mmCIF file of C-alpha atoms and ligand atoms in Angstrom:
data_model
loop_
_atom_site.group_PDB
_atom_site.id
_atom_site.type_symbol
_atom_site.label_atom_id
_atom_site.label_comp_id
_atom_site.label_asym_id
_atom_site.label_seq_id
_atom_site.Cartn_x
_atom_site.Cartn_y
_atom_site.Cartn_z
ATOM 1 C CA MET A 1 21.765 22.233 -14.101
ATOM 2 C CA LYS A 2 23.469 19.525 -15.335
ATOM 3 C CA ALA A 3 21.189 16.102 -14.750
ATOM 4 C CA VAL A 4 23.244 12.699 -15.375
ATOM 5 C CA TYR A 5 20.995 10.535 -17.322
ATOM 6 C CA SER A 6 21.320 7.101 -19.142
ATOM 7 C CA PRO A 7 18.761 5.380 -21.548
ATOM 8 C CA LEU A 8 19.915 2.027 -19.921
ATOM 9 C CA HIS A 9 17.234 2.344 -17.370
ATOM 10 C CA ALA A 10 14.756 0.958 -19.393
ATOM 11 C CA ARG A 11 16.407 -2.325 -19.515
ATOM 12 C CA HIS A 12 15.038 -2.758 -15.902
ATOM 13 C CA ASP A 13 11.293 -3.168 -17.010
ATOM 14 C CA GLY A 14 8.466 -6.138 -16.822
ATOM 15 C CA GLY A 15 8.798 -6.854 -13.623
ATOM 16 C CA PHE A 16 6.065 -7.902 -10.751
ATOM 17 C CA GLU A 17 5.747 -7.530 -7.166
ATOM 18 C CA LEU A 18 3.916 -8.665 -4.413
ATOM 19 C CA TYR A 19 1.880 -5.688 -3.278
ATOM 20 C CA ARG A 20 -0.984 -6.290 -0.988
ATOM 21 C CA GLY A 21 -1.729 -10.057 -1.213
ATOM 22 C CA GLN A 22 -1.506 -9.502 -5.377
ATOM 23 C CA LEU A 23 1.063 -10.278 -7.569
ATOM 24 C CA VAL A 24 1.007 -6.776 -9.860
ATOM 25 C CA PRO A 25 3.175 -5.047 -12.220
ATOM 26 C CA THR A 26 5.772 -2.786 -10.345
ATOM 27 C CA PHE A 27 4.667 0.631 -9.504
ATOM 28 C CA GLU A 28 8.420 1.336 -10.241
ATOM 29 C CA THR A 29 8.346 1.687 -14.106
ATOM 30 C CA PRO A 30 10.346 3.031 -17.051
ATOM 31 C CA ASP A 31 7.827 6.121 -17.912
ATOM 32 C CA ARG A 32 8.902 7.260 -14.781
ATOM 33 C CA ALA A 33 12.303 8.502 -15.751
ATOM 34 C CA GLU A 34 11.148 9.438 -19.282
ATOM 35 C CA ILE A 35 8.594 11.900 -18.127
ATOM 36 C CA ILE A 36 11.224 13.501 -15.759
ATOM 37 C CA ARG A 37 13.613 13.492 -18.367
ATOM 38 C CA ALA A 38 11.339 15.429 -20.605
ATOM 39 C CA ALA A 39 10.311 17.605 -17.624
ATOM 40 C CA ILE A 40 13.599 18.867 -17.078
ATOM 41 C CA ALA A 41 15.111 19.011 -20.311
ATOM 42 C CA ALA A 42 11.917 21.307 -21.296
ATOM 43 C CA ALA A 43 12.715 23.477 -17.757
ATOM 44 C CA GLY A 44 16.701 24.162 -19.461
ATOM 45 C CA HIS A 45 18.588 21.790 -17.479
ATOM 46 C CA GLU A 46 21.579 20.247 -19.444
ATOM 47 C CA LEU A 47 21.110 16.118 -19.996
ATOM 48 C CA VAL A 48 24.504 14.779 -19.624
ATOM 49 C CA GLN A 49 25.860 10.808 -19.635
ATOM 50 C CA PRO A 50 27.253 8.742 -16.721
ATOM 51 C CA ARG A 51 30.596 8.652 -16.604
ATOM 52 C CA GLU A 52 32.617 4.959 -16.223
ATOM 53 C CA PHE A 53 33.707 4.095 -13.027
ATOM 54 C CA PRO A 54 35.903 1.173 -12.064
ATOM 55 C CA GLU A 55 33.669 -1.466 -10.027
ATOM 56 C CA SER A 56 35.643 -0.873 -7.159
ATOM 57 C CA ARG A 57 34.038 1.948 -6.391
ATOM 58 C CA LEU A 58 31.136 0.201 -5.505
ATOM 59 C CA LEU A 59 32.373 -1.698 -2.655
ATOM 60 C CA GLY A 60 33.003 1.908 -0.949
ATOM 61 C CA VAL A 61 29.218 0.877 0.293
ATOM 62 C CA HIS A 62 28.494 -2.637 -0.831
ATOM 63 C CA ASP A 63 30.008 -6.209 -0.175
ATOM 64 C CA GLY A 64 31.566 -7.722 -3.194
ATOM 65 C CA GLU A 65 29.496 -10.827 -2.709
ATOM 66 C CA PHE A 66 26.338 -8.798 -2.741
ATOM 67 C CA VAL A 67 27.383 -7.310 -5.659
ATOM 68 C CA GLU A 68 28.323 -10.270 -7.469
ATOM 69 C CA PHE A 69 24.857 -11.723 -6.463
ATOM 70 C CA LEU A 70 22.890 -9.200 -8.057
ATOM 71 C CA ARG A 71 24.948 -9.190 -10.978
ATOM 72 C CA GLY A 72 24.335 -12.808 -11.988
ATOM 73 C CA ALA A 73 21.166 -13.528 -10.172
ATOM 74 C CA HIS A 74 19.290 -13.225 -13.279
ATOM 75 C CA ALA A 75 21.771 -16.211 -15.350
ATOM 76 C CA ARG A 76 21.451 -18.636 -12.218
ATOM 77 C CA TRP A 77 17.516 -18.086 -11.635
ATOM 78 C CA GLN A 78 17.313 -19.173 -15.658
ATOM 79 C CA SER A 79 20.195 -22.055 -15.541
ATOM 80 C CA GLU A 80 18.506 -23.287 -12.510
ATOM 81 C CA GLY A 81 15.631 -24.345 -14.643
ATOM 82 C CA ARG A 82 13.419 -21.783 -12.793
ATOM 83 C CA GLN A 83 10.195 -20.407 -14.366
ATOM 84 C CA GLY A 84 8.170 -17.043 -13.288
ATOM 85 C CA HIS A 85 9.539 -13.902 -11.619
ATOM 86 C CA VAL A 86 12.658 -13.932 -9.601
ATOM 87 C CA ILE A 87 11.155 -12.950 -6.384
ATOM 88 C CA PRO A 88 12.209 -14.624 -3.352
ATOM 89 C CA SER A 89 9.727 -16.097 -1.077
ATOM 90 C CA GLY A 90 11.402 -17.164 2.355
ATOM 91 C CA PHE A 91 13.408 -14.870 4.803
ATOM 92 C CA PRO A 92 15.913 -15.508 7.744
ATOM 93 C CA ALA A 93 13.684 -14.250 10.331
ATOM 94 C CA ARG A 94 13.975 -14.536 13.866
ATOM 95 C CA GLY A 95 15.204 -18.037 14.815
ATOM 96 C CA LEU A 96 16.520 -19.006 11.533
ATOM 97 C CA ARG A 97 19.975 -18.707 10.594
ATOM 98 C CA GLN A 98 21.413 -15.350 9.419
ATOM 99 C CA ASP A 99 24.826 -16.336 9.222
ATOM 100 C CA ARG A 100 24.629 -18.833 6.206
ATOM 101 C CA ARG A 101 24.014 -18.059 2.603
ATOM 102 C CA PRO A 102 22.129 -21.053 1.149
ATOM 103 C CA SER A 103 24.455 -21.640 -2.168
ATOM 104 C CA GLY A 104 21.199 -22.153 -4.427
ATOM 105 C CA ILE A 105 19.542 -19.333 -5.905
ATOM 106 C CA SER A 106 16.223 -19.545 -3.909
ATOM 107 C CA GLY A 107 17.873 -19.199 -0.842
ATOM 108 C CA SER A 108 20.169 -16.713 -2.218
ATOM 109 C CA LEU A 109 17.750 -14.439 -2.851
ATOM 110 C CA GLY A 110 15.723 -14.691 0.701
ATOM 111 C CA TYR A 111 19.373 -14.391 2.022
ATOM 112 C CA TYR A 112 20.173 -10.691 0.190
ATOM 113 C CA ALA A 113 16.395 -9.590 -0.546
ATOM 114 C CA PHE A 114 14.307 -8.121 2.457
ATOM 115 C CA ASP A 115 11.039 -8.008 0.728
ATOM 116 C CA ALA A 116 8.994 -9.335 -2.227
ATOM 117 C CA SER A 117 8.655 -6.147 -3.888
ATOM 118 C CA THR A 118 11.793 -6.099 -6.204
ATOM 119 C CA PRO A 119 12.297 -8.194 -9.093
ATOM 120 C CA ILE A 120 14.985 -9.003 -11.009
ATOM 121 C CA VAL A 121 14.686 -8.895 -14.552
ATOM 122 C CA ALA A 122 17.259 -9.555 -17.618
ATOM 123 C CA GLY A 123 18.078 -6.279 -17.698
ATOM 124 C CA THR A 124 17.918 -5.421 -14.250
ATOM 125 C CA TRP A 125 21.816 -5.030 -13.222
ATOM 126 C CA ASP A 126 22.637 -2.996 -16.696
ATOM 127 C CA ALA A 127 20.190 -0.522 -15.496
ATOM 128 C CA VAL A 128 21.471 -0.868 -11.730
ATOM 129 C CA LEU A 129 24.863 0.136 -12.767
ATOM 130 C CA ALA A 130 23.799 2.872 -14.925
ATOM 131 C CA ALA A 131 21.728 4.511 -11.764
ATOM 132 C CA ALA A 132 25.078 4.328 -10.073
ATOM 133 C CA ARG A 133 27.578 5.375 -12.356
ATOM 134 C CA SER A 134 24.800 8.534 -12.703
ATOM 135 C CA ALA A 135 24.940 9.414 -8.770
ATOM 136 C CA MET A 136 28.671 9.027 -9.045
ATOM 137 C CA THR A 137 28.929 11.181 -11.860
ATOM 138 C CA ALA A 138 26.797 13.955 -10.526
ATOM 139 C CA ALA A 139 28.956 14.030 -7.239
ATOM 140 C CA ALA A 140 32.302 14.221 -9.361
ATOM 141 C CA LEU A 141 30.363 17.266 -11.099
ATOM 142 C CA VAL A 142 29.323 18.712 -7.636
ATOM 143 C CA ALA A 143 33.334 17.827 -6.367
ATOM 144 C CA GLU A 144 34.708 19.359 -9.565
ATOM 145 C CA GLY A 145 32.918 22.809 -8.736
ATOM 146 C CA GLU A 146 29.165 22.937 -9.827
ATOM 147 C CA ARG A 147 27.080 24.301 -7.104
ATOM 148 C CA ALA A 148 24.553 21.638 -7.759
ATOM 149 C CA ALA A 149 24.215 18.610 -9.908
ATOM 150 C CA TYR A 150 21.292 16.058 -10.410
ATOM 151 C CA ALA A 151 21.527 12.107 -10.986
ATOM 152 C CA LEU A 152 18.082 10.971 -12.876
ATOM 153 C CA CYS A 153 18.710 7.087 -11.111
ATOM 154 C CA ARG A 154 16.038 4.620 -12.059
ATOM 155 C CA PRO A 155 16.356 2.195 -9.979
ATOM 156 C CA PRO A 156 16.347 4.544 -6.856
ATOM 157 C CA GLY A 157 18.557 3.016 -4.292
ATOM 158 C CA HIS A 158 17.681 4.568 -0.697
ATOM 159 C CA HIS A 159 16.389 0.889 0.862
ATOM 160 C CA ALA A 160 19.697 -0.853 -0.604
ATOM 161 C CA ALA A 161 21.953 -1.546 2.270
ATOM 162 C CA ARG A 162 25.564 -2.912 2.252
ATOM 163 C CA SER A 163 24.419 -6.565 1.609
ATOM 164 C CA THR A 164 20.606 -6.452 1.155
ATOM 165 C CA TYR A 165 18.180 -5.089 -1.524
ATOM 166 C CA GLY A 166 14.399 -4.350 -1.573
ATOM 167 C CA GLY A 167 12.010 -1.457 -1.849
ATOM 168 C CA TYR A 168 12.692 -1.236 -5.915
ATOM 169 C CA CYS A 169 16.256 -0.462 -4.945
ATOM 170 C CA TYR A 170 19.427 -2.717 -5.428
ATOM 171 C CA LEU A 171 22.758 -0.346 -5.012
ATOM 172 C CA ASN A 172 22.502 2.868 -2.754
ATOM 173 C CA ASN A 173 23.025 5.383 -5.487
ATOM 174 C CA ALA A 174 23.027 8.355 -2.802
ATOM 175 C CA ALA A 175 25.164 6.359 -0.784
ATOM 176 C CA LEU A 176 27.765 6.164 -3.233
ATOM 177 C CA ALA A 177 27.427 9.813 -4.578
ATOM 178 C CA ALA A 178 28.242 10.749 -0.397
ATOM 179 C CA GLN A 179 31.298 8.282 -0.349
ATOM 180 C CA TYR A 180 32.235 9.695 -3.782
ATOM 181 C CA LEU A 181 32.311 13.350 -2.112
ATOM 182 C CA ARG A 182 34.115 12.021 0.716
ATOM 183 C CA ASP A 183 36.735 9.995 -0.832
ATOM 184 C CA ALA A 184 36.978 13.479 -3.297
ATOM 185 C CA GLY A 185 38.049 15.266 0.448
ATOM 186 C CA HIS A 186 35.005 16.246 1.560
ATOM 187 C CA ARG A 187 35.340 15.992 5.226
ATOM 188 C CA ARG A 188 32.044 16.158 6.340
ATOM 189 C CA VAL A 189 28.788 14.983 3.961
ATOM 190 C CA THR A 190 25.068 14.999 4.868
ATOM 191 C CA ILE A 191 22.415 12.789 3.604
ATOM 192 C CA LEU A 192 19.164 14.024 3.568
ATOM 193 C CA ASP A 193 16.293 11.653 2.215
ATOM 194 C CA VAL A 194 13.216 13.581 1.594
ATOM 195 C CA ASP A 195 11.742 10.614 0.157
ATOM 196 C CA TYR A 196 8.260 9.358 1.726
ATOM 197 C CA HIS A 197 10.135 6.109 2.364
ATOM 198 C CA HIS A 198 12.413 6.014 4.973
ATOM 199 C CA GLY A 199 16.102 5.175 3.980
ATOM 200 C CA ASN A 200 16.885 2.215 5.550
ATOM 201 C CA GLY A 201 19.415 1.275 3.288
ATOM 202 C CA THR A 202 21.488 4.684 3.641
ATOM 203 C CA GLN A 203 21.096 4.704 7.387
ATOM 204 C CA GLU A 204 22.378 1.223 7.538
ATOM 205 C CA ILE A 205 25.300 1.926 5.644
ATOM 206 C CA PHE A 206 26.771 4.882 7.705
ATOM 207 C CA TRP A 207 24.936 4.414 10.926
ATOM 208 C CA GLU A 208 28.498 3.749 12.696
ATOM 209 C CA ARG A 209 30.065 6.842 10.945
ATOM 210 C CA GLU A 210 30.620 10.328 12.238
ATOM 211 C CA ASP A 211 31.745 11.750 8.614
ATOM 212 C CA VAL A 212 28.447 11.193 7.243
ATOM 213 C CA GLN A 213 25.281 12.471 8.687
ATOM 214 C CA PHE A 214 21.913 11.242 7.777
ATOM 215 C CA VAL A 215 18.988 12.852 8.201
ATOM 216 C CA SER A 216 15.343 11.697 6.952
ATOM 217 C CA LEU A 217 11.437 12.674 6.726
ATOM 218 C CA HIS A 218 9.361 9.931 6.171
ATOM 219 C CA GLY A 219 6.075 8.219 7.103
ATOM 220 C CA ASP A 220 5.929 6.634 10.001
ATOM 221 C CA PRO A 221 7.072 2.820 9.859
ATOM 222 C CA GLU A 222 4.083 1.934 12.640
ATOM 223 C CA THR A 223 2.419 1.911 9.633
ATOM 224 C CA GLU A 224 4.299 2.667 6.514
ATOM 225 C CA TYR A 225 7.352 1.054 4.645
ATOM 226 C CA PRO A 226 9.490 -0.261 5.110
ATOM 227 C CA TRP A 227 8.293 -0.796 8.749
ATOM 228 C CA PHE A 228 11.188 -2.167 10.475
ATOM 229 C CA LEU A 229 13.498 0.901 10.948
ATOM 230 C CA GLY A 230 12.837 4.158 10.739
ATOM 231 C CA TYR A 231 11.827 5.192 14.237
ATOM 232 C CA ALA A 232 12.629 8.244 16.113
ATOM 233 C CA ASP A 233 15.172 6.586 18.479
ATOM 234 C CA GLU A 234 17.356 5.419 16.218
ATOM 235 C CA ARG A 235 20.366 7.726 16.362
ATOM 236 C CA GLY A 236 23.343 5.766 15.176
ATOM 237 C CA ALA A 237 25.711 4.044 17.113
ATOM 238 C CA GLY A 238 29.413 3.524 17.910
ATOM 239 C CA PRO A 239 31.180 6.700 16.445
ATOM 240 C CA GLY A 240 28.318 7.372 14.646
ATOM 241 C CA GLU A 241 26.209 8.034 17.359
ATOM 242 C CA GLY A 242 23.925 11.272 17.209
ATOM 243 C CA PHE A 243 24.989 11.276 13.165
ATOM 244 C CA THR A 244 21.342 10.204 12.440
ATOM 245 C CA LEU A 245 17.944 11.807 12.501
ATOM 246 C CA ASN A 246 14.557 9.900 11.730
ATOM 247 C CA LEU A 247 11.713 12.437 11.271
ATOM 248 C CA PRO A 248 9.111 10.642 10.830
ATOM 249 C CA LEU A 249 5.511 11.629 10.257
ATOM 250 C CA PRO A 250 1.524 10.712 10.331
ATOM 251 C CA ALA A 251 -0.138 9.590 7.333
ATOM 252 C CA GLY A 252 -1.653 12.360 5.976
ATOM 253 C CA THR A 253 0.945 14.844 6.996
ATOM 254 C CA ALA A 254 0.319 17.986 4.821
ATOM 255 C CA TRP A 255 2.454 21.150 3.961
ATOM 256 C CA ASP A 256 2.669 23.196 7.150
ATOM 257 C CA ALA A 257 3.649 19.438 9.381
ATOM 258 C CA TYR A 258 5.943 18.889 6.580
ATOM 259 C CA ALA A 259 7.992 22.271 6.122
ATOM 260 C CA ALA A 260 8.306 22.450 10.099
ATOM 261 C CA ALA A 261 10.113 18.982 9.961
ATOM 262 C CA LEU A 262 12.150 20.041 7.235
ATOM 263 C CA GLN A 263 12.901 22.919 9.333
ATOM 264 C CA THR A 264 14.001 20.883 11.888
ATOM 265 C CA ALA A 265 15.808 19.220 9.915
ATOM 266 C CA LEU A 266 17.823 22.307 8.142
ATOM 267 C CA GLY A 267 18.544 22.858 11.705
ATOM 268 C CA ALA A 268 20.479 19.702 12.582
ATOM 269 C CA ILE A 269 22.043 19.825 9.137
ATOM 270 C CA THR A 270 23.336 23.317 9.735
ATOM 271 C CA ARG A 271 24.455 22.304 12.971
ATOM 272 C CA TYR A 272 26.579 19.361 11.385
ATOM 273 C CA ASP A 273 28.201 21.476 9.106
ATOM 274 C CA PRO A 274 28.809 19.643 6.374
ATOM 275 C CA GLU A 275 31.228 20.548 3.083
ATOM 276 C CA SER A 276 28.479 19.019 0.839
ATOM 277 C CA LEU A 277 25.090 17.727 1.114
ATOM 278 C CA VAL A 278 23.394 14.656 -0.927
ATOM 279 C CA VAL A 279 19.394 14.663 -1.373
ATOM 280 C CA SER A 280 17.591 11.389 -1.442
ATOM 281 C CA LEU A 281 14.558 13.089 -3.672
ATOM 282 C CA GLY A 282 11.863 11.037 -3.912
ATOM 283 C CA VAL A 283 8.526 13.199 -4.575
ATOM 284 C CA ASP A 284 6.139 10.180 -3.294
ATOM 285 C CA THR A 285 5.406 12.875 -0.617
ATOM 286 C CA PHE A 286 2.637 14.153 -3.363
ATOM 287 C CA VAL A 287 -0.970 14.178 -2.625
ATOM 288 C CA SER A 288 -2.620 11.472 -5.421
ATOM 289 C CA ASP A 289 0.534 8.838 -5.377
ATOM 290 C CA PRO A 290 -0.515 5.550 -5.035
ATOM 291 C CA ILE A 291 1.460 3.911 -2.406
ATOM 292 C CA SER A 292 2.436 6.852 -0.112
ATOM 293 C CA SER A 293 0.249 8.837 2.231
ATOM 294 C CA PHE A 294 1.641 12.162 2.443
ATOM 295 C CA LYS A 295 -0.609 15.368 0.818
ATOM 296 C CA LEU A 296 1.629 17.645 -0.575
ATOM 297 C CA GLU A 297 1.272 19.464 -3.940
ATOM 298 C CA SER A 298 3.050 20.276 -6.928
ATOM 299 C CA ARG A 299 3.252 23.808 -5.782
ATOM 300 C CA HIS A 300 5.342 22.793 -2.602
ATOM 301 C CA TYR A 301 8.188 21.597 -4.678
ATOM 302 C CA PRO A 302 9.665 24.697 -5.539
ATOM 303 C CA LEU A 303 9.620 25.243 -1.941
ATOM 304 C CA ILE A 304 11.123 22.284 -0.678
ATOM 305 C CA GLY A 305 13.792 23.039 -3.273
ATOM 306 C CA GLY A 306 14.260 26.737 -2.365
ATOM 307 C CA LEU A 307 14.763 25.795 1.519
ATOM 308 C CA LEU A 308 17.488 23.135 0.395
ATOM 309 C CA ALA A 309 19.227 25.564 -1.849
ATOM 310 C CA GLY A 310 19.192 27.712 1.319
ATOM 311 C CA LEU A 311 21.686 25.819 2.852
ATOM 312 C CA ARG A 312 24.419 26.739 -0.025
ATOM 313 C CA LEU A 313 25.784 24.123 0.006
ATOM 314 C CA PRO A 314 27.517 21.885 -2.906
ATOM 315 C CA THR A 315 24.346 19.544 -3.676
ATOM 316 C CA VAL A 316 23.759 16.100 -5.106
ATOM 317 C CA LEU A 317 20.390 15.342 -6.128
ATOM 318 C CA VAL A 318 19.635 11.845 -6.662
ATOM 319 C CA GLN A 319 16.528 10.746 -7.826
ATOM 320 C CA GLU A 320 14.116 8.224 -5.687
ATOM 321 C CA GLY A 321 10.572 7.024 -5.539
ATOM 322 C CA GLY A 322 7.346 8.942 -6.741
ATOM 323 C CA TYR A 323 4.686 6.662 -8.472
ATOM 324 C CA ALA A 324 2.210 9.481 -9.203
ATOM 325 C CA VAL A 325 3.918 9.385 -12.722
ATOM 326 C CA ALA A 326 1.553 11.806 -14.732
ATOM 327 C CA GLU A 327 3.258 14.681 -12.130
ATOM 328 C CA ILE A 328 6.638 13.506 -11.532
ATOM 329 C CA GLY A 329 8.409 15.499 -13.660
ATOM 330 C CA GLU A 330 6.864 18.838 -12.777
ATOM 331 C CA ASN A 331 7.418 18.027 -9.302
ATOM 332 C CA VAL A 332 10.963 17.274 -9.773
ATOM 333 C CA ALA A 333 11.848 20.261 -11.856
ATOM 334 C CA GLY A 334 9.893 22.216 -9.509
ATOM 335 C CA VAL A 335 12.731 20.931 -6.733
ATOM 336 C CA LEU A 336 15.529 21.741 -9.436
ATOM 337 C CA GLY A 337 14.370 25.185 -10.907
ATOM 338 C CA ALA A 338 14.899 26.496 -7.073
ATOM 339 C CA PHE A 339 18.930 25.890 -7.345
ATOM 340 C CA ALA A 340 19.243 27.299 -10.798
ATOM 341 C CA ASP A 341 17.573 30.779 -9.295
HETATM 342 ZN ZN1 ZN B 401 9.498 6.235 -1.863
#
């Protein structure tokens, strides 16, 4: 399989996040992508560079002022004389104005971010743009006839919505891939999100659309991040009603229950009958993931790949989470290998 990779991901490095009351180095690190790259190269997948795309492509799923904010946030932080980490410290919760974007950098950060775990460093935008281009390149390869293609996106994307960022995500790579396939003429596209965490950004972007189905298996937001979206009663709205399917699972879920939920997801996808599939491929469902609570083992990832490949759809696989760094390469390669067989 062709695997799209850019070394620019490494420019997004050195950030700190607020995690359970402590400011710690972010779990989302450059070595994640390098270990995946080494594993998939060793497995025989062909690494290719992302293509250039006009940035207007980003506006298919993102707000223009939001994109400009992300591009310039770090420089503004510095030009306004701030020290320390570019992390928001206040948000427009209930009772505060959500229609007003403050002009200063601190207010803008709180307006566009939804958590304090997603730092912006000097090289973040370069990496974010390279990840978006990688996802669109994988979509282009599939639109041009490849059976499947993989985008080694870092930072990940599925928590990023039309004009909000968080959860280590800035632009929504999977949504950009799905929109690319729509623009290439695919009438219906499904995004299946198997990351441990709910893809709240992807859900929001396609909430009122019937041309992109969103199906997600994830840790129950009653106890798991992102807490405020991903419940089973969220089904889409307007023309999109019925085209969102959330399958939250309790912390501690192991393979048998996971596989049963995945079969439910595959059934919903088959009924929707899309022309292509985008997989938000997080492997933070792994038993020793430091920030997640499912109990999948490395031997289960080829089984997931086999079930996904069994849909027999043109498929774009987009890297999302996975923080058990030592095993991340083996687990991702396990999913991809099933598509080669
Ligand atoms: Zn995740």
